[in-house]
XYZ file of C-alpha atoms in Angstrom:
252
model
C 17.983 21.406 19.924
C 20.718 20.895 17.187
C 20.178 21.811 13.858
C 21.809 18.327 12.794
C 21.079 14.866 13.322
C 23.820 12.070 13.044
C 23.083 8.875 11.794
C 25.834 6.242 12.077
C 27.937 9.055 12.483
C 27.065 11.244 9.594
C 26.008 14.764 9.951
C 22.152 15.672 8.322
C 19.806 18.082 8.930
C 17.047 18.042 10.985
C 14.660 19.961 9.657
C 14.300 18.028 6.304
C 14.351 14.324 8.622
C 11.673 15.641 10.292
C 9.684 17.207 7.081
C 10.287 13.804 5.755
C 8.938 11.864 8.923
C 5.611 13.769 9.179
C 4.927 12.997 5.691
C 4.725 9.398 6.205
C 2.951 9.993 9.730
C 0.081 11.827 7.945
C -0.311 8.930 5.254
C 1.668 6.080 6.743
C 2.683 3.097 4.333
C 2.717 5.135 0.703
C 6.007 6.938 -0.946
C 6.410 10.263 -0.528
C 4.548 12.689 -3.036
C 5.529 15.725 -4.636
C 3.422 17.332 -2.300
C 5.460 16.095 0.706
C 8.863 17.323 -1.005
C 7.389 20.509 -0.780
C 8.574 21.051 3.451
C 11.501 19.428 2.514
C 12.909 21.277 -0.170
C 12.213 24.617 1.589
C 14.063 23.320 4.841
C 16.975 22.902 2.135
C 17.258 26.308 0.671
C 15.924 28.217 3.724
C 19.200 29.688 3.472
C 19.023 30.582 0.660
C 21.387 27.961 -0.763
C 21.904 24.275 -0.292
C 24.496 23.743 1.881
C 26.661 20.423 1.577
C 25.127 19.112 4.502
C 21.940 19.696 2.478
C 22.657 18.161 -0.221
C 24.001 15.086 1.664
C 20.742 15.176 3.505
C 19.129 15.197 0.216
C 20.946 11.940 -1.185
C 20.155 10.035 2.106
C 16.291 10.875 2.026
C 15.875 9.499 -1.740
C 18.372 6.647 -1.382
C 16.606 5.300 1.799
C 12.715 6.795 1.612
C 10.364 5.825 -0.733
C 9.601 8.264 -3.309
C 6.844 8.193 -6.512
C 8.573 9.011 -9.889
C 6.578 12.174 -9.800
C 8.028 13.079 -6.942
C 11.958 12.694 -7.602
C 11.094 14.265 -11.023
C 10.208 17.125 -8.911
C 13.585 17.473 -6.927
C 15.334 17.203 -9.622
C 13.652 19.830 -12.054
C 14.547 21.942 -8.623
C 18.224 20.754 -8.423
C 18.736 21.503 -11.612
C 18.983 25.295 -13.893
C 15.862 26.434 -14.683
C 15.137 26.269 -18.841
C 14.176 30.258 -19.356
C 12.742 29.227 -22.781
C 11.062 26.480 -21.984
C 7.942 24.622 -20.039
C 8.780 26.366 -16.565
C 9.373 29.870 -17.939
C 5.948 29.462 -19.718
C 4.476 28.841 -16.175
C 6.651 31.576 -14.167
C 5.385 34.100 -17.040
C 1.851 33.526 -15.582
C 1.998 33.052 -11.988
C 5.074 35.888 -11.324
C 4.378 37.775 -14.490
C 1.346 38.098 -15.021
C -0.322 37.363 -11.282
C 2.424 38.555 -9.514
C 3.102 35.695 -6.953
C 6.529 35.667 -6.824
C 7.234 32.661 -4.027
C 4.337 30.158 -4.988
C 5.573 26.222 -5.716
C 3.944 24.821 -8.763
C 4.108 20.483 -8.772
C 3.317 20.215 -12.533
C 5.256 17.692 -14.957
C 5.729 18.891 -18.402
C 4.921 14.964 -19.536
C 1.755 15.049 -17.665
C 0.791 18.203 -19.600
C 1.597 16.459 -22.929
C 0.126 13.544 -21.741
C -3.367 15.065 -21.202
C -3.356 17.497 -24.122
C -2.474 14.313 -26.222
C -5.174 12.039 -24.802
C -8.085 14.732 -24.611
C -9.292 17.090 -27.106
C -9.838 20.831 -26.141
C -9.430 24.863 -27.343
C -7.899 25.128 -23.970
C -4.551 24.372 -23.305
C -2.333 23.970 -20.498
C -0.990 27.180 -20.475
C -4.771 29.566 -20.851
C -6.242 27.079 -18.465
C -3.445 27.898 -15.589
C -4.192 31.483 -16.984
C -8.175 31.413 -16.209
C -8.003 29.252 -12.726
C -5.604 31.441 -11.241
C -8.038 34.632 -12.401
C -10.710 32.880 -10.631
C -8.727 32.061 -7.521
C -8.146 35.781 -7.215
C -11.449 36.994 -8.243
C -14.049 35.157 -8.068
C -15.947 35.239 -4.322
C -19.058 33.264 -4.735
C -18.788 29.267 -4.813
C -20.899 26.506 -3.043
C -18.578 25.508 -0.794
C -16.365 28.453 -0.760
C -14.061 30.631 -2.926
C -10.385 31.302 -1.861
C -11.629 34.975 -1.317
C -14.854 34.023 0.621
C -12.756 32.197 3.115
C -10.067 34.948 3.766
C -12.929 37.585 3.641
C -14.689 35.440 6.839
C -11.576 34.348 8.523
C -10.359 37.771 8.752
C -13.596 39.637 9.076
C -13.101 41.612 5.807
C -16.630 42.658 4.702
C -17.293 46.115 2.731
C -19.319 47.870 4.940
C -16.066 47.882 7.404
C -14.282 49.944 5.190
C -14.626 54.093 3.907
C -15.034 52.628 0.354
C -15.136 49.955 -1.936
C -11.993 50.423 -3.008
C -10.318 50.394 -0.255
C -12.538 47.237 1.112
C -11.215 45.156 -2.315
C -7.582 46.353 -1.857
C -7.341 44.911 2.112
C -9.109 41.799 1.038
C -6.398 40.602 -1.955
C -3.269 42.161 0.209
C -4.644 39.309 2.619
C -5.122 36.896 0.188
C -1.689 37.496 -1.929
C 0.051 36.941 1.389
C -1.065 33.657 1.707
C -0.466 32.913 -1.797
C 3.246 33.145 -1.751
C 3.567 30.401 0.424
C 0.995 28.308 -1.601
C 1.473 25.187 -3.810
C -1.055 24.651 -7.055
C -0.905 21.282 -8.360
C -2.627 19.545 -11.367
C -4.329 16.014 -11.513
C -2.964 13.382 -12.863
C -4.465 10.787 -15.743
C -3.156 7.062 -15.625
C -3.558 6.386 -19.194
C -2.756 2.756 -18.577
C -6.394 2.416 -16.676
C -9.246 2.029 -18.551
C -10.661 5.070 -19.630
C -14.561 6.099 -19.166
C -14.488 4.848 -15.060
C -14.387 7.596 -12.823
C -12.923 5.439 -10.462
C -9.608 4.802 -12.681
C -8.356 8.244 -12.813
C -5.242 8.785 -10.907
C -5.290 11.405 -8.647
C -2.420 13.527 -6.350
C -5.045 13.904 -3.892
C -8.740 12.351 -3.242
C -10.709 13.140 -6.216
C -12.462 16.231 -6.279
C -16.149 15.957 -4.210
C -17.696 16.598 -7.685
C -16.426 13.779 -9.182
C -15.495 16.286 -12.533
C -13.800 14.353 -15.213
C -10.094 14.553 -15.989
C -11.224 13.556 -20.257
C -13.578 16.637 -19.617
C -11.571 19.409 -17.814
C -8.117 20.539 -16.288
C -8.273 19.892 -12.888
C -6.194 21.842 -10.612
C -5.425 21.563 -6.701
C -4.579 24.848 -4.878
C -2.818 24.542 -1.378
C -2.962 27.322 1.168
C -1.147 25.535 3.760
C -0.538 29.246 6.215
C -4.208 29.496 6.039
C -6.123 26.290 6.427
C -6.045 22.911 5.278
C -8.482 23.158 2.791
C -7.726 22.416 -0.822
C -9.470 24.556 -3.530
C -10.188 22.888 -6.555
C -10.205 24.040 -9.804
C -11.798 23.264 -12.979
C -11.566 24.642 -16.130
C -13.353 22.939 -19.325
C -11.249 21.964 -21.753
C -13.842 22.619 -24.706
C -14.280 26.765 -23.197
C -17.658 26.170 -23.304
C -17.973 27.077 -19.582
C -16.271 29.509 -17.189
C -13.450 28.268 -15.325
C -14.421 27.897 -11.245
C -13.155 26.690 -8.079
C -14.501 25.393 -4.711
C -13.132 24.879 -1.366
C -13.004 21.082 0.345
C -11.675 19.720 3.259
């Protein structure tokens, strides 16, 4: 099969059509999300640049497709050079620095941040609370429903009394659960401030709301995609007061 598809005879690439078209299959009738532009900006830089046809591929998708403004913000913050002072930097310096996941897409808007640190009160801001979900994503292994390292511990059959030590049991299980953490995605909820606030049932969300029904006013809520490993998304909540210990929990 080509690598191209022509359309009225126009040369575009068929990877990111087809990233594009299985988006809409899977929730037929809405604009493409931030979540969906995921596959398709990958298919444009698996090169490791974007070629022209690319790039024309690119304009046709958002000229012709429906996209949400969250979305297009997204391709453009990637089309464009990163700020090394600024917003993203502050993210990279905890998720490459810090954590050491060098490949993992992050769908966060600097305007939602300020949006929700202006709207709710909290010690915790943006920045610590990305800090303490991502230190409970890679260490903490009880939850109700599941913790990231639960699941890769039982998919993969990597229980301590399997291994000479303990040491050596706790090193296998997060080399298997860093390598599906580069090709992640983390994501945080959104707030429609133009709702009325106090209903549950008003808060905007990138996905379903979370199964607990936790509070945007109350917490940061996180999504955590592991999209080589399951389907599942891992939640994350982390109180915006510090009074509790950040957590997460799987749902499908």
């Amino acid at each position: 099969m080509s690598y191209y598809k022509i359309i009225d005879g126009i040369k575009y690439d068929r990877k990111m059509l087809e990233a594009a078209e299985t988006a809409l299959a899977v929730h037929p009738g809405n604009d493409l999300e931030v979540f969906d532009a995921v596959p398709i900006w990958e298919a444009a830089i698996d090169g490791g640049t974007i070629t022209e046809t690319e790039q024309r591929t690119l304009d046709y998708l958002r000229q012709f497709y429906k996209w949400t403004d969250s979305a297009k913000a997204w391709l453009d913050r990637k089309l464009s050079p990163i700020n090394t002072h600024g917003f993203e930097q502050k993210i990279q310096e905890v998720l490459t620095e810090k954590y050491q996941i060098a490949s993992i897409q992050w769908i966060i808007d600097e305007s939602e941040v300020a949006l929700q640190s202006q709207n709710f009160e909290g010690k915790v801001d943006f920045f610590k609370a990305l800090d303490k979900i991502f230190h409970s994503y890679l260490e903490e292994m009880k939850a109700t429903t599941g913790s990231v390292k639960q699941s890769v511990q039982e998919v993969h059959q990597l229980f301590p009394d399997t291994f000479p030590s303990k040491r050596a049991w706790s090193e296998a299980l997060e080399r298997q659960l860093r390598m599906y953490l580069e090709d992640a995605y983390v994501f945080l909820v959104r707030y429609a401030p133009q709702l009325n606030e106090g209903n549950i049932d008003t808060f905007e969300f990138t996905y379903a709301p979370p199964p607990g029904r936790e509070q945007i006013a109350e917490n940061w809520i996180f999504g955590l995609g592991l999209p080589t490993f399951s389907d599942h998304i891992y939640w994350g909540l982390v109180d915006r007061s510090g009074k509790t210990p950040a957590f997460h929990y799987e749902f499908n």
